[in-house]
Amino acid sequence: MCRWLAYSGSPILLEELLYRPEHSLIDQSRHSRLGAETTNGDGFGVGWYGTDGGSPALFRGIGPAWGDENLRELAGAVASPLFLAHIRASTGTAVQQSNCHPFRYGNWLWLHNGLIRGFAAMKRELTLAVDPGLYPHIGGSTDSEVMFHLALTFGLVEQPVCAVERMVSFVEETAREHGVQRPLQMTLGVADGTRLWAFRYSSEGNSRSLYVSTDAAALRALYPENERLQRIADGTRIVVSEPLGELVGAWQPIPESSYGLVEPGNAMLGDFKP
Amino acid sequence: MCRWLAYSGSPILLEELLYRPEHSLIDQSRHSRLGAETTNGDGFGVGWYGTDGGSPALFRGIGPAWGDENLRELAGAVASPLFLAHIRASTGTAVQQSNCHPFRYGNWLWLHNGLIRGFAAMKRELTLAVDPGLYPHIGGSTDSEVMFHLALTFGLVEQPVCAVERMVSFVEETAREHGVQRPLQMTLGVADGTRLWAFRYSSEGNSRSLYVSTDAAALRALYPENERLQRIADGTRIVVSEPLGELVGAWQPIPESSYGLVEPGNAMLGDFKP
Amino acid sequence: MCRWLAYSGSPILLEELLYRPEHSLIDQSRHSRLGAETTNGDGFGVGWYGTDGGSPALFRGIGPAWGDENLRELAGAVASPLFLAHIRASTGTAVQQSNCHPFRYGNWLWLHNGLIRGFAAMKRELTLAVDPGLYPHIGGSTDSEVMFHLALTFGLVEQPVCAVERMVSFVEETAREHGVQRPLQMTLGVADGTRLWAFRYSSEGNSRSLYVSTDAAALRALYPENERLQRIADGTRIVVSEPLGELVGAWQPIPESSYGLVEPGNAMLGDFKP
Amino acid sequence: MCRWLAYSGSPILLEELLYRPEHSLIDQSRHSRLGAETTNGDGFGVGWYGTDGGSPALFRGIGPAWGDENLRELAGAVASPLFLAHIRASTGTAVQQSNCHPFRYGNWLWLHNGLIRGFAAMKRELTLAVDPGLYPHIGGSTDSEVMFHLALTFGLVEQPVCAVERMVSFVEETAREHGVQRPLQMTLGVADGTRLWAFRYSSEGNSRSLYVSTDAAALRALYPENERLQRIADGTRIVVSEPLGELVGAWQPIPESSYGLVEPGNAMLGDFKP
């Protein structure tokens, strides 16, 4: 049911996180340990912001990430201070580029692990609630993209956390009317070019795994002899569906029903209460 | 803007029409003569019925038809008494399998050449008019598929010609409200496993080209020495966006604002008056 | 490292073996139990003979078999008395259609599970030994296809078992000169339109798994109440990398260093001694 | 039969040449004016060097360039001082990533428009002449890639022009032995990270078109009011199969049987005499 990661910090080559770690995202595409499925082979995507701001670029493919030569090339050539990457395990919708995460709207990127249970039955009603001006921008057929457009409708650009809460509430209300139990399972990565949010929530209070890397200064103090860690800039944070390696103390679980925000000079955790 | 063909007659290998004629559909994928574009390289599809009835099978791909090795193999191995094939030139929507024609619903196949002008602006309204029970069945993002689901909503299964007329009227009314001129351009191929319909219509009365092959008996009489024609069974008809060859007298244009129906033992032309 | 199956018997829809069994080949593409890898997502292929003889048709794709809609459609529409299907887990060569099994030469089909160790270093020498007249027919970059063309060079069409033995000996000799240990690991499925061979061999005497279904009459006697088994025609045999279900007594391992031959009215096992 | 371009100058976004000009390379993929085919839809590729030197990156796809969303994204996000791009019209070999140009060896990139006539018959002999140490590096099945590896064998890294001449001579000699007339038709783009070569040659002395942009200072003087031209850095050169626009005086044909070299501070034309 998908794995993802998000990075915020000093610019690094994408391959530093996508390929090089022991349990990199690409490794997870074949051998996920904590996911609902071990295989995440139904497409992938990466969205990255340039060092000079501006709209993010996307690279999305419909084959498995592990075998995509273009992704490997790109990851070795492109450096970014803020990027999100996703590997997909479809929960039923088609394997096509327009269903690959991240989704983009202006400067915003959105990716999702999880699902809306009973989505086929609720899709019409959920989609109708999307702002008519945003409606033509929906290009694929996934629950994840509808969630994004609902959040945009509910004010994502102005008040991100509040808008995501409203989106979740709306999905859960709609599900209740349809008699769907435990409708929502989600971890979300959202970015606007400067800030990065990570949400962890599920209707049943038993959400998919989500971790954030420990503060860089603390990590350096913990492992004074690890050269790689010594190079990490202050303020760097990595959010991951599952840890990229076994380094004790490097990864903190994001608690149930909460969200994290990373921005230059600041990182915080908050309650997520739809 | 796409080219297509449909066949109804005694079972033949798909390649007899897709590959072998001088100006076959595959040739048209690179060198269309009468189309709005010479190149139709944004995907393709074929839907065929078996000789024992039952639901049709689909083969659809997102690359150009001319280079697809699987299509060539399939066309040399599969024989069918009723099949429809389409090569796509996108008018803006994504190149993905769920946007490739033909579309299928139960025993029904549907393919389209043309477009709804201003579709992005009208898509929400048109899609809302689709029967909620049919809504989840829309898998792609094209105007053509929405037209199909509108026709189904308006009774395609019970009264095909009338339902297509109602669909056209509804699209034209919606366009009028949106201030869109000349909204609809279409030739349609529709089949239910026994019957084959071909529609030619456009809001401006200047529709894309569409031809039907001459009655087999008349053709045999015209060319007594042509062995291939002598083998064609009575009642065989081929509908094409553009003729498959130069044989004089073999192809009749389907008139503006009309439709053709081919079924075992019968072929007729009728007015199409939305 | 790939999984495959081969069927010889009365014509059945491909989906009877590819999709319907509890542990079908498509299930194995995501959840192989006996393979070197649990995931076989680097392409797939099926080659089938028609009921009227003639050259086999191929359908090969580069995405994972589990998500291929065209494969599912084809499998539900095409019936065959003799077919071979393969799901690939690349051992290093590119994921491209020309590397997907089965490979074809005239009426012959060939598929392989396993590898030649040290292939990159030996490829030139092995390829040079291919008959120059066959050389241009090599379209991909795999060890498996070179093995096929070596077997063809050594007389596959005239004396199949002997030619495969000579191919193996040649690979092992070449490996010895290159100092490669235990060079060959293989199970092979080979067919000519009437006969089906299955080979199981490895240089180290510890070959990949391979099973053949029990004689149909014996199976029916064993399970008199199983309706599906009662429908299986005499002489039907299925060869599989791993059993398609848990039915006790239904699958016999093919012994190390041996081969099986299935043809109308006959099935036999023999020693394979390169 | 393919179209290509190569750029050497101050870093620009790839899209400046791939998408923005009136008759951009992407436009040429559908509407080539000077090519042997108007459609170049059998794959594409771009290879680019970073601003900090190092090995070039590749992005290659098997669909038509005109519809590739990832190429468009990449072209808008990546800037490079030296890049080569290619759109392919296959002359018979498979449409697969390993057959897409440019080809890469270390710091070297190579792309080709044209063909070796009779290649299937000569392929074995030509491939055998490739240095055995380079042989395993051949990944696809095209004449173009064999030409590259022959040139590498003949000293491309040390003496580029001489090595290409020797490659051509070798191909022509081999063709003579096989009785093939006019065997070679080629324009080549070759780069090593600093230098860019363009070759124009054919056995019959009637080569595919090839142009180089006029010296930047001369262009600025010619069009003092053209803002875009005023921004072009001294020393910038673009080599193209066909001009990207109609600007009089902007493009010079590269003469028959000659080559151009562009490097920082220098641009020259020379005779090419195999």
XYZ file of N, CA, C and O in Angstrom, chain A residues 62 94-99 120-121 123-125 127-132 135-136 138-141, chain B residues 62 94-99 120-121 123-125 127-132 135-136 138-141:
192
model
N 5.294 4.155 -14.576
C 4.304 3.134 -14.253
C 4.915 1.761 -14.000
O 4.227 0.846 -13.593
N -6.133 1.927 -11.538
C -5.261 1.568 -12.651
C -3.816 2.006 -12.420
O -3.540 2.997 -11.750
N -2.908 1.241 -13.003
C -1.498 1.598 -12.998
C -1.257 2.505 -14.187
O -1.097 2.052 -15.317
N -1.287 3.781 -13.963
C -1.100 4.769 -15.025
C -0.449 6.002 -14.411
O -0.551 6.245 -13.204
N 0.232 6.762 -15.251
C 1.028 7.882 -14.759
C 0.192 8.860 -13.946
O 0.646 9.390 -12.936
N -1.042 9.087 -14.380
C -1.874 10.076 -13.693
C -2.332 9.582 -12.323
O -2.895 10.360 -11.550
N -2.056 8.330 -12.006
C -2.358 7.820 -10.661
C -1.120 7.736 -9.777
O -1.209 7.297 -8.630
N -14.962 3.346 -4.271
C -15.746 3.291 -5.521
C -17.165 3.798 -5.273
O -17.700 4.583 -6.058
N -17.752 3.364 -4.171
C -19.132 3.767 -3.878
C -19.238 5.249 -3.510
O -20.262 5.886 -3.746
N -16.990 7.663 -4.430
C -16.183 8.532 -5.283
C -16.993 9.703 -5.848
O -16.524 10.841 -5.852
N -18.192 9.413 -6.325
C -18.986 10.473 -6.944
C -19.256 11.591 -5.943
O -19.072 12.780 -6.225
N -19.673 11.198 -4.764
C -20.025 12.182 -3.748
C -18.784 12.987 -3.309
O -18.852 14.219 -3.155
N -16.085 13.504 -5.065
C -15.603 14.322 -6.169
C -16.490 15.551 -6.373
O -16.006 16.637 -6.707
N -17.789 15.350 -6.140
C -18.705 16.485 -6.271
C -18.398 17.603 -5.293
O -18.709 18.763 -5.548
N -17.815 17.233 -4.164
C -17.506 18.244 -3.155
C -16.262 19.054 -3.490
O -15.957 20.057 -2.840
N -15.550 18.620 -4.507
C -14.373 19.388 -4.930
C -14.850 20.679 -5.591
O -15.809 20.670 -6.367
N -14.189 21.761 -5.295
C -14.476 23.052 -5.930
C -14.550 22.886 -7.452
O -13.614 22.348 -8.064
N -15.641 23.326 -8.064
C -15.762 23.173 -9.524
C -14.589 23.750 -10.301
O -14.239 23.235 -11.364
N -12.004 21.029 -10.155
C -12.425 19.736 -10.713
C -11.669 19.341 -11.987
O -11.185 18.202 -12.088
N -11.534 20.228 -12.970
C -10.870 19.796 -14.220
C -9.407 19.424 -14.014
O -8.796 18.822 -14.892
N -8.309 17.345 -11.797
C -8.172 15.937 -11.402
C -7.879 15.122 -12.651
O -8.686 15.073 -13.570
N -6.727 14.494 -12.688
C -6.318 13.807 -13.913
C -6.383 12.299 -13.846
O -6.435 11.632 -14.865
N -6.387 11.753 -12.643
C -6.359 10.304 -12.500
C -7.606 9.784 -11.822
O -8.631 10.469 -11.772
N -7.527 8.591 -11.281
C -8.709 7.950 -10.733
C -8.546 7.481 -9.287
O -9.345 6.708 -8.797
N -0.494 1.977 -25.083
C -0.277 3.421 -25.059
C 0.787 3.889 -26.043
O 0.965 5.074 -26.250
N -4.635 12.619 -21.264
C -3.416 11.846 -21.091
C -3.364 10.604 -21.970
O -4.392 10.012 -22.304
N -2.136 10.233 -22.318
C -1.914 8.997 -23.045
C -1.797 7.882 -22.019
O -0.743 7.678 -21.419
N -2.888 7.207 -21.761
C -2.900 6.125 -20.778
C -3.938 5.104 -21.220
O -4.861 5.421 -21.965
N -3.758 3.880 -20.755
C -4.584 2.778 -21.229
C -6.071 3.053 -21.020
O -6.899 2.721 -21.857
N -6.397 3.676 -19.889
C -7.811 3.896 -19.596
C -8.428 4.965 -20.501
O -9.635 5.166 -20.472
N -7.615 5.624 -21.300
C -8.138 6.585 -22.283
C -8.169 6.021 -23.698
O -8.551 6.725 -24.632
N -13.029 20.512 -20.979
C -12.521 20.723 -19.622
C -13.530 21.529 -18.798
O -13.821 21.196 -17.648
N -14.077 22.567 -19.404
C -15.016 23.418 -18.675
C -16.355 22.725 -18.419
O -17.025 22.987 -17.418
N -16.790 19.329 -18.271
C -16.640 17.931 -17.842
C -17.431 17.629 -16.574
O -18.088 16.592 -16.467
N -17.362 18.535 -15.616
C -18.043 18.270 -14.350
C -19.546 18.114 -14.567
O -20.166 17.174 -14.081
N -20.087 19.033 -15.326
C -21.529 19.010 -15.550
C -21.956 17.769 -16.337
O -22.960 17.124 -16.011
N -20.350 14.927 -16.486
C -20.126 13.721 -15.686
C -21.196 13.569 -14.620
O -21.622 12.447 -14.293
N -21.656 14.680 -14.084
C -22.716 14.628 -13.074
C -24.004 14.049 -13.631
O -24.811 13.479 -12.885
N -24.211 14.200 -14.924
C -25.444 13.695 -15.530
C -25.401 12.188 -15.759
O -26.404 11.571 -16.099
N -24.225 11.616 -15.577
C -24.119 10.154 -15.709
C -24.827 9.505 -14.523
O -24.705 9.968 -13.379
N -25.549 8.447 -14.788
C -26.221 7.681 -13.743
C -25.226 7.346 -12.614
O -24.150 6.803 -12.889
N -25.569 7.676 -11.366
C -24.626 7.400 -10.268
C -24.178 5.947 -10.203
O -23.064 5.648 -9.786
N -21.392 5.760 -12.697
C -20.269 6.671 -12.460
C -18.958 5.962 -12.097
O -17.899 6.277 -12.658
N -18.985 4.999 -11.168
C -17.705 4.377 -10.775
C -17.042 3.612 -11.916
O -15.871 3.267 -11.825
N -16.471 4.773 -14.872
C -15.628 5.656 -15.692
C -14.185 5.546 -15.189
O -13.899 5.869 -14.048
N -13.305 5.068 -16.052
C -11.941 4.791 -15.605
C -10.904 5.782 -16.098
O -9.834 5.907 -15.517
N -11.216 6.500 -17.169
C -10.236 7.398 -17.750
C -10.691 8.839 -17.686
O -11.564 9.193 -16.884
N -10.121 9.671 -18.517
C -10.398 11.103 -18.431
C -10.863 11.720 -19.749
O -10.862 12.932 -19.896
